[in-house]
Short mmCIF file of C-alpha atoms in Angstrom, two decimals:
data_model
loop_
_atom_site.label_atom_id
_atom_site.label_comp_id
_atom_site.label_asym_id
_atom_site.label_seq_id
_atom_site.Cartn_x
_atom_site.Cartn_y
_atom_site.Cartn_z
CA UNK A 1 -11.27 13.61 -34.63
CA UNK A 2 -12.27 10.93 -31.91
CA UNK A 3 -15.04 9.20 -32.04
CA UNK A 4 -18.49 9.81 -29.50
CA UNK A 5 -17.23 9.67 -25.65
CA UNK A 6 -13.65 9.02 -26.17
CA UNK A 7 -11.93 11.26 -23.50
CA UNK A 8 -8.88 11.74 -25.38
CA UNK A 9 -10.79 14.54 -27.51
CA UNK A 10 -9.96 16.41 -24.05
CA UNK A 11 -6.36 16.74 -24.64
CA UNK A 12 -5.06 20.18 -25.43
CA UNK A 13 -4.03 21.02 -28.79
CA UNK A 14 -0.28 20.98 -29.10
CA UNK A 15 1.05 23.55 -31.25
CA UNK A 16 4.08 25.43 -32.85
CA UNK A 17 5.61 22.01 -34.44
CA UNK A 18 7.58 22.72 -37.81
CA UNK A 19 5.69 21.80 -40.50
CA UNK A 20 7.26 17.98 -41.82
CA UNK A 21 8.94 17.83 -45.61
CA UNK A 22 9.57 13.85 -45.28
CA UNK A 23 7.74 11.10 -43.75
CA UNK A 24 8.47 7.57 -42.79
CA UNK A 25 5.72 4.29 -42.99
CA UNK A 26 4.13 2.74 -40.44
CA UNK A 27 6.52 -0.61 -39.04
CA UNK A 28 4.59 -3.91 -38.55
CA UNK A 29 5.38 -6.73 -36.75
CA UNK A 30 3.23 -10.25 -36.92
CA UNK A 31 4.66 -12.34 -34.41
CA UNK A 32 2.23 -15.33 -34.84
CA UNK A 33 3.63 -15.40 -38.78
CA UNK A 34 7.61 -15.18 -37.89
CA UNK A 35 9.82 -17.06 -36.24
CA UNK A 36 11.34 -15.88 -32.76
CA UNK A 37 14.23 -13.84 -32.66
CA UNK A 38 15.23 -15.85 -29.16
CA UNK A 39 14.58 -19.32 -28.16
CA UNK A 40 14.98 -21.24 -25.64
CA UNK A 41 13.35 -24.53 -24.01
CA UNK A 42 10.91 -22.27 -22.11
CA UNK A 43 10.69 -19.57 -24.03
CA UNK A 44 10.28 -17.82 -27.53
CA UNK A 45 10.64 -14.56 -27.89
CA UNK A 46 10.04 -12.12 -30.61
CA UNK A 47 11.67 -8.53 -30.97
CA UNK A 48 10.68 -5.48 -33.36
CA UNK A 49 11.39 -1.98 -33.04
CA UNK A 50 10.32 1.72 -33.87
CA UNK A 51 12.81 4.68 -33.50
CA UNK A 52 12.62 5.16 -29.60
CA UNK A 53 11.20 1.93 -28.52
CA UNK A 54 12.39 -1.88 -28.37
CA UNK A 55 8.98 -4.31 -28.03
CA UNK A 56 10.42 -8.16 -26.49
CA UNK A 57 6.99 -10.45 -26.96
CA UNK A 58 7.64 -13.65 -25.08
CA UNK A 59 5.89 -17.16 -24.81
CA UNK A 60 6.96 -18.79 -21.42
CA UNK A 61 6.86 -21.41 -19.23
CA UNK A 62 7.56 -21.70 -15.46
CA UNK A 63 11.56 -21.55 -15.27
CA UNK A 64 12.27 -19.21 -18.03
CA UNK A 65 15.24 -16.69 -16.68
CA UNK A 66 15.62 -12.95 -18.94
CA UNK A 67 18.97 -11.27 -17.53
CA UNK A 68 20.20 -8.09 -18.05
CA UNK A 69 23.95 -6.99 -16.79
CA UNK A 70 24.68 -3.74 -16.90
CA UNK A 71 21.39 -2.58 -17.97
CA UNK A 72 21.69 1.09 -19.63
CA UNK A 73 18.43 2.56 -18.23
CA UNK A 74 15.08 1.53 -16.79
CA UNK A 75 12.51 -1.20 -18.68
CA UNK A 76 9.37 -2.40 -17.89
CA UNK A 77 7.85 -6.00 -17.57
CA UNK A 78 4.25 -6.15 -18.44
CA UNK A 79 2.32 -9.19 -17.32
CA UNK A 80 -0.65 -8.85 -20.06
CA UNK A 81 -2.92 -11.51 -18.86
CA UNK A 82 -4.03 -12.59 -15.13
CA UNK A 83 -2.28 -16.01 -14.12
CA UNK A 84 0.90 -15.56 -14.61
CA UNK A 85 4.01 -14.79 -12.35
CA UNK A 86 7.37 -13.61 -12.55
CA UNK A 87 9.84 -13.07 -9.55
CA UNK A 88 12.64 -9.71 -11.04
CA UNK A 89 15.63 -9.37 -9.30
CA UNK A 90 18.16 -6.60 -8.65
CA UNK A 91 21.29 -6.56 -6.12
CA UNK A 92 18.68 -4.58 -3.88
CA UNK A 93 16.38 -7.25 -3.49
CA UNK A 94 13.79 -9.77 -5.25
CA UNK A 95 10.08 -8.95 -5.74
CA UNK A 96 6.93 -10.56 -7.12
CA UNK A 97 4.74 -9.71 -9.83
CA UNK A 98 1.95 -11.48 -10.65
CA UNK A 99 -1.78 -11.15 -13.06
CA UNK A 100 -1.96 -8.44 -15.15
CA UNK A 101 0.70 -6.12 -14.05
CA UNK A 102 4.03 -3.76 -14.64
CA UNK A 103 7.10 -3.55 -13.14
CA UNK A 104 9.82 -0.53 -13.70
CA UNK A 105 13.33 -1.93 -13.11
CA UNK A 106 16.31 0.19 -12.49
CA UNK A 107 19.03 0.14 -14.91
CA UNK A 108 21.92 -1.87 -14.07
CA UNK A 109 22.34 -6.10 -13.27
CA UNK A 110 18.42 -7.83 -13.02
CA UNK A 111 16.85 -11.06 -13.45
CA UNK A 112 13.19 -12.38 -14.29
CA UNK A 113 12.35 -15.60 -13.69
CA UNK A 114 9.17 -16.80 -14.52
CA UNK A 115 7.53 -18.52 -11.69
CA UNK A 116 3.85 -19.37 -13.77
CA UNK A 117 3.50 -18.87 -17.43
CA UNK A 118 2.12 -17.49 -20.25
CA UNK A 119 2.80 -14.10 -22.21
CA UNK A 120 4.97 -11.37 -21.24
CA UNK A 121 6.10 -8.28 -22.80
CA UNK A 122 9.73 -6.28 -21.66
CA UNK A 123 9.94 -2.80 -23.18
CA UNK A 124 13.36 -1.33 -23.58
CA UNK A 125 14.91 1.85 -24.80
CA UNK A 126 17.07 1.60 -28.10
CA UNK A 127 19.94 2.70 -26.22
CA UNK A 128 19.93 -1.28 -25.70
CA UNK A 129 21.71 -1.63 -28.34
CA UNK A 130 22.48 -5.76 -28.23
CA UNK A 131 18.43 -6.19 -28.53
CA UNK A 132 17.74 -3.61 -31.46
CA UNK A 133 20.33 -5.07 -33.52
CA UNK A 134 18.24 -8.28 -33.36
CA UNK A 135 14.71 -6.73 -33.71
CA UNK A 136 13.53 -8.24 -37.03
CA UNK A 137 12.49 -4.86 -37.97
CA UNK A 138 15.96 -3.12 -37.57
CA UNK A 139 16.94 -2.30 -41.51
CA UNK A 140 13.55 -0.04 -41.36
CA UNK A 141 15.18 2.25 -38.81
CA UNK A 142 18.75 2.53 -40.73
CA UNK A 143 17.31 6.47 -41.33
CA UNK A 144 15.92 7.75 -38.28
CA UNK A 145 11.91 9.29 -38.76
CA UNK A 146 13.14 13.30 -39.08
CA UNK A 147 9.40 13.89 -37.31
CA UNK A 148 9.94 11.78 -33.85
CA UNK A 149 11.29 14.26 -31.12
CA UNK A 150 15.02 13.08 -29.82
CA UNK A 151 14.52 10.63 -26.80
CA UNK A 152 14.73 12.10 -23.62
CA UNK A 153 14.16 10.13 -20.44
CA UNK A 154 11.82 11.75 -17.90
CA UNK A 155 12.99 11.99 -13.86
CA UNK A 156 14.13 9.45 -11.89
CA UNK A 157 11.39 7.75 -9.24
CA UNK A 158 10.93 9.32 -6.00
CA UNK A 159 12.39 7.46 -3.19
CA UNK A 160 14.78 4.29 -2.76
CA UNK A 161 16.44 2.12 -5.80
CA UNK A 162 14.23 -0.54 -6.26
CA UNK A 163 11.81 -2.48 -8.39
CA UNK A 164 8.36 -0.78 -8.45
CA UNK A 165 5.51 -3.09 -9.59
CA UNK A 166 1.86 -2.12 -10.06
CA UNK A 167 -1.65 -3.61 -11.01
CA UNK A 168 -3.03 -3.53 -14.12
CA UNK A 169 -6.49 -4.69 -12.53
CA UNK A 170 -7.33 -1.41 -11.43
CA UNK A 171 -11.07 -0.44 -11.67
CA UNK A 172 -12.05 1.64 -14.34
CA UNK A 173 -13.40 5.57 -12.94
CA UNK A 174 -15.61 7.92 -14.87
CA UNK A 175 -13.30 10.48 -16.77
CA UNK A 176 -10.25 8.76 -16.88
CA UNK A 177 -8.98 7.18 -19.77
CA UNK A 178 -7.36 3.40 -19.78
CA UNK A 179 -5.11 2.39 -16.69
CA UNK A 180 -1.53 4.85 -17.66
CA UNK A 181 1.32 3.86 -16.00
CA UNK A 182 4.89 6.21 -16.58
CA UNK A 183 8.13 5.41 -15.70
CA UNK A 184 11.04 7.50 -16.30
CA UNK A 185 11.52 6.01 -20.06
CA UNK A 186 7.92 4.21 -20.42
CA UNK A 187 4.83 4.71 -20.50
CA UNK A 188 1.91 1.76 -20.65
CA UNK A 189 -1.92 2.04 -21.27
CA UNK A 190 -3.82 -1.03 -20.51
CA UNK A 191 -7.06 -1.53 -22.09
CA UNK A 192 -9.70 -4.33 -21.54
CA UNK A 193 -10.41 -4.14 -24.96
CA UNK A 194 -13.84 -5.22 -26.67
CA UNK A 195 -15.75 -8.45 -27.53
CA UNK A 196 -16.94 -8.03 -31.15
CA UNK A 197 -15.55 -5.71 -34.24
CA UNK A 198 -15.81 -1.72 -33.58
CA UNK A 199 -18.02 0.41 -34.96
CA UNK A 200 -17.41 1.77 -38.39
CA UNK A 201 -18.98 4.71 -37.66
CA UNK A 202 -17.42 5.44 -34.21
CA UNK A 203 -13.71 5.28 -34.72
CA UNK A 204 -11.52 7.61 -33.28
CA UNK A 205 -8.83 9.02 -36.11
CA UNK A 206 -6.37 11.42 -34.66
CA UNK A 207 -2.59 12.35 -34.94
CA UNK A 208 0.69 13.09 -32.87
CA UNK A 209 2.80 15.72 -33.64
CA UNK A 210 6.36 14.13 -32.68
CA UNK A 211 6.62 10.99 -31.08
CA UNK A 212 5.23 7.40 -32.12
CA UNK A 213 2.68 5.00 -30.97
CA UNK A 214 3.50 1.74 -30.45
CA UNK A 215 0.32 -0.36 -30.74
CA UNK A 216 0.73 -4.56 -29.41
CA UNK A 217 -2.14 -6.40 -30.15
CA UNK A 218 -2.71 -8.95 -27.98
CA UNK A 219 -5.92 -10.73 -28.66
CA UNK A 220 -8.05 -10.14 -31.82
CA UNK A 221 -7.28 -8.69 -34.98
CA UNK A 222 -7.08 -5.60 -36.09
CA UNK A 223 -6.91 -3.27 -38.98
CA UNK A 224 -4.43 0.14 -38.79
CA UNK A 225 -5.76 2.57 -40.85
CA UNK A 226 -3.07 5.71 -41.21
CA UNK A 227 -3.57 8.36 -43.02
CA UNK A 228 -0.23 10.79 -44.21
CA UNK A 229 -0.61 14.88 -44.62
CA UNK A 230 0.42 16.08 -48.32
CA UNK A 231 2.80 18.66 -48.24
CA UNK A 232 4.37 20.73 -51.42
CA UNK A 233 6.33 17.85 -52.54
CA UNK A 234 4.87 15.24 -54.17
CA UNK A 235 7.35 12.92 -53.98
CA UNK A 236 6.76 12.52 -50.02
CA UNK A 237 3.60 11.61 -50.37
CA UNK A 238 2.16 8.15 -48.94
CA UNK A 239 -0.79 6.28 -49.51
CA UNK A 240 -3.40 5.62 -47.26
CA UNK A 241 -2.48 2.41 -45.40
CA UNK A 242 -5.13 -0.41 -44.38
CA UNK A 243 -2.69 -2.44 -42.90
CA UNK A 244 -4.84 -6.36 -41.64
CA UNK A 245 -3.06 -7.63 -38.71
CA UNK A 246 -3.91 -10.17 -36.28
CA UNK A 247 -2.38 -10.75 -32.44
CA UNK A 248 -0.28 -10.95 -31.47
CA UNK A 249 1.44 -8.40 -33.45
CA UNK A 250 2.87 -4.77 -33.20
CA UNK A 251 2.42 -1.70 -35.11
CA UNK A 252 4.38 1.26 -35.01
CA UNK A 253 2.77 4.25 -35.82
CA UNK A 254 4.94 7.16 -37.11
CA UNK A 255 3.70 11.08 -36.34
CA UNK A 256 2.21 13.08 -37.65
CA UNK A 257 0.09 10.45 -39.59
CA UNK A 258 -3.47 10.47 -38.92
CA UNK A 259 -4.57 6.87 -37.94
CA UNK A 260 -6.91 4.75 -35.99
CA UNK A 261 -6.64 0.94 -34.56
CA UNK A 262 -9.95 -1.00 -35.57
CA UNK A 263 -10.93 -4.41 -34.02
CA UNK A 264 -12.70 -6.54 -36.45
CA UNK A 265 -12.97 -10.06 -34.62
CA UNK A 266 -16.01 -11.44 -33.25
CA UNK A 267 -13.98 -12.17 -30.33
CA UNK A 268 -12.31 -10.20 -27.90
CA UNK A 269 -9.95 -7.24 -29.28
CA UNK A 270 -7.44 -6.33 -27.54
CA UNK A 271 -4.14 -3.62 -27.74
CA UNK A 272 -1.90 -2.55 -25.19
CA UNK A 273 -0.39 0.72 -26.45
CA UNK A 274 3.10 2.22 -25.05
CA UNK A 275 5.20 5.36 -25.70
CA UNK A 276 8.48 6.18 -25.47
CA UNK A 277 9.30 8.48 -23.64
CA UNK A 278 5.93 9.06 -21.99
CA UNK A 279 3.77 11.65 -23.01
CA UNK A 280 3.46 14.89 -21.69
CA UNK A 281 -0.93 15.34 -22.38
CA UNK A 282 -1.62 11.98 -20.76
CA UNK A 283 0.25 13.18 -18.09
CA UNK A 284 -0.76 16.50 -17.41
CA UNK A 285 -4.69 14.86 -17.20
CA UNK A 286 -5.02 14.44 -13.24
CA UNK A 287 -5.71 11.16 -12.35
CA UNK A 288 -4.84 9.59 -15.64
CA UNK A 289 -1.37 8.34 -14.79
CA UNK A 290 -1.87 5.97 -11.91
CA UNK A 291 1.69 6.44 -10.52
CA UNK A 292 2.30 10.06 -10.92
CA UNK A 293 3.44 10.89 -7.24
CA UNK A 294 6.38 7.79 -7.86
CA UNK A 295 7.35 8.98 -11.07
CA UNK A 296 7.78 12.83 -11.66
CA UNK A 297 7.18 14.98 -14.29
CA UNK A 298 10.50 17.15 -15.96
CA UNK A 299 10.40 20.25 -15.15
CA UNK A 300 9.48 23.21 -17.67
CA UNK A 301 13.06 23.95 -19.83
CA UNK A 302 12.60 27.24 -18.66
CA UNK A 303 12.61 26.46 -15.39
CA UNK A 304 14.98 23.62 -15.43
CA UNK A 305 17.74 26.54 -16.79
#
């Protein structure tokens, strides 16, 4: 259940899931502990995986260029901290993004070239197949998780090929959870996080049914707790895992385990937490996905038939 005044306790119930016979573990990734999978003079970059979902943390300075030819679908850049700038590129045209921030770009040929530093994140599909082979996670997804949902991609954007870039300095508004943004393979929550550990007595333990939660910490430390259903066989079972992680890190969190994210520094704790493809109950919440009239919903299978 959710702890007092979290508004996801508003999301309907989703039902008529298969009960699971297997489960997989939680992934972790502690990217100030490793070394990069990628460097270069001006930048380091560290990748780690889950089933649907590539995470790219980077470290850069002003000059850094990421380039993608032949790009299999849309990724997002996610500025995660104000002061920093990136210009992305795409035969259609150059934009800007800049402060806390994320940009969709189109599949095929782009560039980013980092105009101010800092942190970035890029967020790709595994259908890019050259980056999951170097995630340093990649032997734990040899077996696929039988309990996350095949990948999909949602709709294209409304409108003209381009590069569509959006704030994440929005205000926060009474009954709306986070700052969502969707694109047609990603979806992004940006939270402000808190100063100070939370609450043991006001977490918010809850579960989803068939896709995974990818949880980057960005500032902090954290403990996952994740709890596993027992089912008829024994041998499935998994303990209870406490799992201490500092930022910046990532955890992957497999359904249907029950789990919550816990800050425990005195400073400021902070996730950013993405799906893959984006989820249908933050969606269907007006006003919680910022971009909904860009990026459309799929239509009902029945309807789509």
């Amino acid at each position: 259940m959710y702890g007092r005044n979290d508004l996801r306790a508003t999301l309907a119930p989703k039902s008529g899931k298969p009960a699971p016979t297997a489960f997989k573990r939680a992934s972790y990734a502690a990217f100030y502990d490793t070394p990069p999978q990628q460097e270069t003079a001006s930048a380091r970059t560290w990748l780690a995986r889950g089933q649907t979902l590539i995470v790219a943390y980077s470290e850069v300075q002003p000059g850094a260029v990421f380039e993608r030819r032949g790009q299999v679908d849309e990724y997002a850049v996610v500025l995660t901290e104000d002061g920093v700038e990136v210009e992305i590129e795409i035969p259609e045209g150059t934009v800007t993004a800049s402060d806390k921030s994320i940009a969709f770009v189109p599949p095929g040929d782009s560039k980013v070239t980092v105009v101010k530093g800092g942190r970035i994140l890029r967020l790709f599909t595994v259908r890019s197949e050259d980056l999951a082979a170097q995630c340093s996670n990649a032997d734990a997804y040899a077996e696929p998780d039988p309990n996350v949902a095949p990948f999909e991609a949602w709709p294209d954007p409304v409108g003209e090929r381009k590069v569509r870039v959006y704030s994440g300095n929005v205000a926060p508004e009474q009954g709306r959870f986070g700052r969502i943004y969707r694109g047609s393979t990603i979806m992004v929550n940006f939270g402000d996080g808190r100063v100070g550990p939370r609450a043991a007595d006001n977490l918010s333990p809850h579960h989803h049914d068939d896709f995974e939660q990818y949880s980057i910490a960005l500032d902090g430390d954290y403990i996952h707790h994740l709890r596993w259903p027992w089912i008829s066989d024994s041998t499935q079972w998994i303990d209870d895992d406490h799992e201490r992680i500092a930022a910046p890190s990532l955890a992957v969190i497999p359904p249907p385990s029950t789990h919550t994210s816990q800050g425990v520094s005195e400073g400021l704790n902070r996730l950013l937490d993405t799906f893959c493809p984006p989820r249908f109950d933050f969606s269907a919440k007006p006003g919680w996905v910022l971009n909904a009239d860009d990026y459309p919903m799929p239509q009902p299978k029945d309807e789509a038939q």
